[in-house]
XYZ file of C-alpha atoms in Angstrom:
406
model
C 128.733 49.705 -68.554
C 131.076 47.979 -70.952
C 133.027 50.402 -73.198
C 132.161 50.459 -76.890
C 133.621 51.986 -80.041
C 136.870 53.905 -79.719
C 136.628 53.703 -75.934
C 136.784 49.917 -76.166
C 139.686 50.119 -78.599
C 141.612 52.375 -76.222
C 140.933 50.066 -73.279
C 142.153 47.067 -75.253
C 145.433 48.833 -76.009
C 146.224 49.157 -72.298
C 145.780 45.392 -71.894
C 148.205 44.348 -74.622
C 151.593 43.277 -73.350
C 152.391 45.247 -70.212
C 150.289 48.388 -70.613
C 148.271 49.736 -67.735
C 147.368 52.749 -65.623
C 148.964 54.702 -62.835
C 147.163 57.072 -60.475
C 148.496 60.623 -60.447
C 147.533 63.856 -58.666
C 145.466 66.392 -60.619
C 144.818 69.444 -58.486
C 142.416 68.455 -55.724
C 141.638 65.120 -57.355
C 143.418 62.247 -59.089
C 143.632 60.839 -62.601
C 144.531 57.374 -63.813
C 147.094 57.901 -66.573
C 146.748 55.139 -69.169
C 149.582 53.814 -71.286
C 150.303 51.176 -73.906
C 153.328 48.872 -73.897
C 152.690 46.025 -76.339
C 156.130 44.371 -76.455
C 157.874 44.570 -73.059
C 160.360 41.821 -73.902
C 161.849 43.771 -76.818
C 165.332 45.164 -76.218
C 165.021 48.879 -77.137
C 162.857 50.999 -74.788
C 161.260 53.780 -76.843
C 158.868 56.422 -75.508
C 156.833 58.161 -78.223
C 155.201 61.536 -77.583
C 152.949 62.619 -80.468
C 151.875 66.117 -81.467
C 148.981 68.208 -80.301
C 148.405 69.133 -77.586
C 145.221 67.127 -77.411
C 146.116 64.269 -79.731
C 145.394 60.800 -78.420
C 148.072 58.115 -78.218
C 146.193 54.877 -77.631
C 143.815 54.882 -80.617
C 145.579 56.875 -83.384
C 148.939 55.101 -83.037
C 147.920 51.449 -82.794
C 149.454 50.663 -86.186
C 152.647 52.497 -85.382
C 153.113 50.501 -82.183
C 152.662 47.239 -84.077
C 155.281 48.335 -86.588
C 157.668 49.471 -83.847
C 157.245 46.231 -81.892
C 157.948 44.186 -85.022
C 161.231 46.070 -85.371
C 162.414 45.270 -81.852
C 161.237 48.312 -79.906
C 159.760 48.137 -76.422
C 157.516 51.068 -77.290
C 155.642 52.983 -74.594
C 152.942 55.545 -75.375
C 151.174 57.406 -72.601
C 147.700 58.896 -72.983
C 148.236 62.598 -72.233
C 146.336 63.896 -69.209
C 143.121 65.588 -70.287
C 142.806 63.339 -73.358
C 141.144 59.975 -74.096
C 141.450 57.454 -71.271
C 143.329 60.066 -69.208
C 140.642 62.738 -69.608
C 138.485 62.052 -66.549
C 139.329 62.137 -62.868
C 138.662 59.204 -60.564
C 135.098 60.477 -59.988
C 134.321 60.575 -63.714
C 134.521 64.348 -64.205
C 136.693 66.219 -66.676
C 140.075 67.060 -65.191
C 140.458 70.595 -63.851
C 142.084 72.589 -66.640
C 144.564 74.075 -64.204
C 145.931 70.567 -63.594
C 146.756 70.022 -67.284
C 150.240 71.505 -67.633
C 153.491 70.531 -69.316
C 155.145 70.085 -65.920
C 152.437 67.648 -64.850
C 152.660 65.728 -68.131
C 156.425 65.194 -67.960
C 156.106 64.066 -64.342
C 153.357 61.678 -65.471
C 155.823 60.226 -67.962
C 158.463 59.686 -65.281
C 155.830 57.927 -63.163
C 154.802 55.731 -66.109
C 158.423 54.680 -66.632
C 158.682 53.866 -62.930
C 155.471 51.845 -63.112
C 156.750 50.004 -66.191
C 160.144 49.311 -64.597
C 162.035 51.184 -67.331
C 165.080 53.060 -66.088
C 166.112 54.792 -69.327
C 164.625 55.068 -72.804
C 165.021 56.776 -76.129
C 162.522 59.641 -76.093
C 160.864 60.346 -79.450
C 158.927 63.601 -79.571
C 156.982 64.878 -82.563
C 155.882 68.523 -82.943
C 154.307 69.427 -79.558
C 155.803 66.175 -78.309
C 159.278 67.654 -78.866
C 158.471 70.263 -76.242
C 157.511 67.496 -73.817
C 160.639 65.525 -74.724
C 162.933 68.483 -74.105
C 161.280 69.488 -70.828
C 161.465 65.838 -69.755
C 165.171 65.859 -70.604
C 165.692 69.036 -68.595
C 163.873 67.709 -65.523
C 164.608 63.972 -65.701
C 167.941 63.706 -67.551
C 168.860 60.410 -65.886
C 165.925 58.738 -67.693
C 167.066 59.692 -71.220
C 169.190 57.278 -73.281
C 168.805 59.330 -76.447
C 166.322 61.578 -78.201
C 164.624 62.071 -81.552
C 163.099 65.508 -82.124
C 160.792 65.257 -85.137
C 159.439 68.600 -86.417
C 160.866 70.287 -83.383
C 159.847 73.365 -81.478
C 162.283 75.274 -79.279
C 160.982 78.529 -77.800
C 157.906 80.618 -78.521
C 159.399 83.968 -79.491
C 162.361 82.563 -81.398
C 160.300 79.957 -83.248
C 157.655 82.498 -84.191
C 160.181 84.892 -85.709
C 161.908 82.138 -87.682
C 158.646 80.574 -88.852
C 157.168 83.857 -90.057
C 160.341 84.754 -91.928
C 160.605 81.311 -93.546
C 156.957 81.083 -94.630
C 156.855 84.574 -96.038
C 160.147 84.342 -97.899
C 159.037 81.078 -99.455
C 155.433 81.938 -100.285
C 154.923 85.708 -100.167
C 157.895 88.021 -100.643
C 160.118 85.939 -102.923
C 160.390 86.192 -106.690
C 159.238 82.689 -107.610
C 155.974 81.368 -109.008
C 154.195 80.720 -105.704
C 154.816 84.161 -104.126
C 153.520 85.821 -107.272
C 150.338 83.746 -107.285
C 149.694 84.323 -103.586
C 150.315 88.075 -103.818
C 147.924 88.307 -106.762
C 145.215 86.407 -104.882
C 145.642 88.644 -101.829
C 145.526 91.804 -103.930
C 142.385 90.593 -105.692
C 140.619 90.592 -102.329
C 137.995 87.956 -103.115
C 139.521 85.316 -100.835
C 140.130 86.021 -97.111
C 143.825 86.347 -96.315
C 143.666 83.857 -93.429
C 142.119 81.266 -95.754
C 144.978 81.700 -98.191
C 147.544 81.127 -95.455
C 145.840 77.999 -94.118
C 145.221 76.409 -97.508
C 148.714 77.244 -98.759
C 150.280 75.546 -95.729
C 148.216 72.372 -96.030
C 148.653 71.946 -99.773
C 152.347 72.855 -99.817
C 153.177 70.423 -97.017
C 151.106 67.465 -98.173
C 150.998 67.835 -101.966
C 153.919 70.071 -102.874
C 154.482 73.345 -104.717
C 153.209 72.228 -108.132
C 149.771 71.262 -106.787
C 149.603 74.471 -104.748
C 150.392 76.540 -107.845
C 147.648 74.764 -109.779
C 145.117 75.379 -107.016
C 146.071 79.060 -106.671
C 145.718 79.642 -110.412
C 142.327 77.937 -110.369
C 141.098 79.891 -107.352
C 142.163 83.189 -108.917
C 139.902 82.321 -111.861
C 136.988 81.397 -109.624
C 137.584 77.654 -110.068
C 138.477 74.940 -107.574
C 136.041 76.381 -105.044
C 134.799 73.003 -103.752
C 138.205 71.614 -102.883
C 139.243 75.002 -101.491
C 136.300 75.010 -99.084
C 137.106 71.497 -97.922
C 140.694 72.534 -97.274
C 139.596 75.609 -95.319
C 137.614 73.357 -92.984
C 140.404 70.809 -92.628
C 141.954 70.690 -89.175
C 139.299 72.744 -87.413
C 138.681 70.025 -84.823
C 142.371 70.138 -83.907
C 142.309 73.778 -82.802
C 138.893 74.421 -81.259
C 135.909 72.786 -79.600
C 135.958 69.354 -78.031
C 137.277 67.563 -81.133
C 136.727 63.824 -81.415
C 136.993 61.728 -78.283
C 140.040 59.430 -78.143
C 141.466 61.010 -81.317
C 141.883 64.764 -80.848
C 140.582 66.642 -77.789
C 141.833 70.253 -77.694
C 139.557 71.638 -74.978
C 141.162 70.580 -71.686
C 144.699 71.204 -72.984
C 144.109 74.807 -74.096
C 146.097 76.064 -71.121
C 149.127 74.292 -72.581
C 148.435 75.291 -76.191
C 147.856 78.965 -75.511
C 149.211 79.627 -72.020
C 152.509 77.711 -72.243
C 153.143 77.305 -75.980
C 151.742 80.633 -77.155
C 149.579 79.186 -79.942
C 147.691 82.480 -80.338
C 150.367 84.770 -78.910
C 150.902 88.140 -80.606
C 149.330 87.650 -84.050
C 150.706 90.303 -86.381
C 147.714 90.523 -88.728
C 149.859 90.031 -91.819
C 149.498 87.326 -94.488
C 150.747 83.812 -93.720
C 150.933 84.399 -89.976
C 151.158 80.955 -88.311
C 149.227 82.319 -85.317
C 146.121 83.191 -87.343
C 144.642 79.682 -87.264
C 144.745 79.572 -83.457
C 143.340 82.970 -82.471
C 140.227 82.398 -80.351
C 137.942 84.515 -78.203
C 138.664 83.847 -74.529
C 141.761 81.766 -75.242
C 144.140 81.734 -72.263
C 146.845 84.383 -72.483
C 150.430 83.297 -72.990
C 152.172 83.414 -69.611
C 155.495 81.767 -70.373
C 157.188 78.457 -71.035
C 158.018 75.919 -68.311
C 161.717 75.836 -69.252
C 164.200 78.055 -71.069
C 165.011 75.328 -73.569
C 167.721 77.204 -75.523
C 169.579 77.497 -72.218
C 169.017 73.834 -71.307
C 169.903 72.108 -74.593
C 173.692 72.569 -74.223
C 173.404 70.250 -71.211
C 171.754 67.450 -73.212
C 174.713 65.084 -73.500
C 172.822 62.158 -75.046
C 172.686 61.437 -78.794
C 169.916 63.377 -80.522
C 168.544 63.245 -84.066
C 166.583 66.290 -85.220
C 164.294 65.205 -88.066
C 163.142 68.004 -90.371
C 160.856 67.802 -93.408
C 161.815 69.896 -96.410
C 158.251 71.214 -96.804
C 157.439 71.709 -93.110
C 155.893 75.179 -92.710
C 154.787 74.719 -89.090
C 158.148 73.870 -87.517
C 160.418 74.783 -90.429
C 164.044 73.991 -91.142
C 165.511 77.143 -89.504
C 164.065 76.033 -86.135
C 165.607 72.582 -86.580
C 168.975 74.093 -87.495
C 168.927 76.351 -84.445
C 168.101 73.360 -82.249
C 170.956 71.255 -83.646
C 173.396 74.116 -83.109
C 172.582 74.096 -79.380
C 172.982 70.337 -78.879
C 176.392 68.875 -77.963
C 175.655 65.593 -79.769
C 172.880 66.465 -82.190
C 172.552 65.828 -85.926
C 170.112 67.187 -88.491
C 168.198 64.599 -90.532
C 166.742 66.525 -93.505
C 163.959 64.646 -95.293
C 163.236 65.675 -98.872
C 159.668 65.801 -100.183
C 158.346 65.644 -96.615
C 156.209 68.055 -94.633
C 155.431 68.164 -90.935
C 155.791 65.064 -88.716
C 157.636 62.014 -89.962
C 155.788 60.106 -87.227
C 152.540 60.676 -89.116
C 153.737 60.714 -92.732
C 156.929 58.607 -92.930
C 157.011 56.093 -90.100
C 159.914 54.089 -91.483
C 162.026 57.243 -91.264
C 160.899 57.737 -87.666
C 161.873 54.196 -86.666
C 165.202 54.320 -88.492
C 166.099 57.515 -86.646
C 165.072 56.003 -83.301
C 167.138 52.861 -83.875
C 170.209 54.844 -84.920
C 169.983 56.952 -81.769
C 169.512 53.851 -79.588
C 172.586 52.226 -81.125
C 174.745 55.350 -80.959
C 174.878 55.392 -84.751
C 173.064 58.693 -85.247
C 176.060 60.450 -86.818
C 175.409 58.459 -90.020
C 171.839 59.691 -90.381
C 172.590 62.923 -92.305
C 174.413 60.955 -95.012
C 171.537 58.464 -95.206
C 168.771 61.079 -95.203
C 168.246 60.987 -98.970
C 167.836 57.223 -99.036
C 165.585 57.326 -95.969
C 163.341 59.934 -97.582
C 162.945 57.683 -100.632
C 161.633 54.718 -98.620
C 157.926 53.810 -98.888
C 155.709 56.127 -96.882
C 153.565 54.882 -94.009
C 151.222 56.747 -91.685
C 147.618 57.884 -92.041
C 148.535 61.471 -92.955
C 150.507 60.316 -95.982
C 147.169 59.810 -97.747
C 146.202 63.471 -97.545
C 148.505 64.596 -100.358
C 147.062 62.186 -102.950
C 143.549 63.023 -101.721
C 144.153 66.738 -102.314
C 145.491 66.086 -105.809
C 142.551 63.844 -106.657
C 140.037 66.307 -105.228
C 141.472 69.182 -107.221
C 141.508 67.141 -110.426
C 137.885 66.105 -109.882
C 136.827 69.664 -109.090
C 138.429 71.037 -112.241
C 137.018 68.230 -114.374
C 133.461 69.338 -113.652
C 131.750 71.442 -116.349
C 133.519 74.780 -116.626
C 136.294 73.611 -114.315
C 139.330 73.426 -116.579
C 142.209 75.684 -115.615
C 143.531 78.055 -118.249
C 147.284 77.643 -118.249
C 149.305 80.796 -117.693
């Protein structure tokens, strides 16, 4: 049967340029790993590993690949095993979950590069993709020409401690406007604490502190309930269930999310815990990471740019700073007025960082970070901030919805 809908779109992406498939072992069976490579004649090989785990590459990043190709990149994006066109084994069944591991994924990437005839490339990882990029660098260092770590992770225990401390100092225990509003809402007890943490993260990252303050004041007065409920539901398909085929498919990769990355590891039950959104009944237990990345990064001799959004609460600035400190040739690229994932919210910044690394010009990026942050924003997620602001304004404009200013 001929593919339709998003399946057809994904298939078409493998046929552009020099994309394709390569057969790989998956436990007792095999999987055909699909990949896109739209501009093989371009001079700068660039592998892009998006976030997740479970996020598709072929469908969600079509526009990004067009933009990258137009800027001279020979961009390669592999469909992660267990997702999209790489979800099913050669007999048409879902891959065994035990075969979906970080080690298998990074070996898939090496095989894709072999299949594509690419000896070395700049490796761009975003969020979860930074874990893949770093493990790939540890296990296949000869294939790495340079690296961009966008919204980076490093290690489970260290990241968790830094993230909790950063979020809570910024939004809970500090003396500013936002901590006061959040503490008051928690003490009032009418809104579940986990809801407050989730909504605060989304609104702060995508719309900024002023919009978050407005929403918190409204919610404390019983207003803004409609937009609040929509925000509570936002992102649910990314963390549980089967998601949306070819876009986000979290089910087969849960062994990576929970078992290797500790997504639900050791929740502390306190407000603004980043683990709260991922706690699930019957989630795999955390059993350890595939590499001790803090011990491996000092051996990464290639140029590396660590891109960090000012408002990123998921992989915050302290994690980026710790990562840079471990790299022999790493630089921090701090982006103002930016949340999580430049790849999804500020694609020009992502491509500028990749080009600078490819050309060995990455040392200039910190001085250019302000100008880069001010460039026009591209990426589907960039639209969420304006949508939140518009939704809140509409909600409060309904009868009885005006906020009383403090």
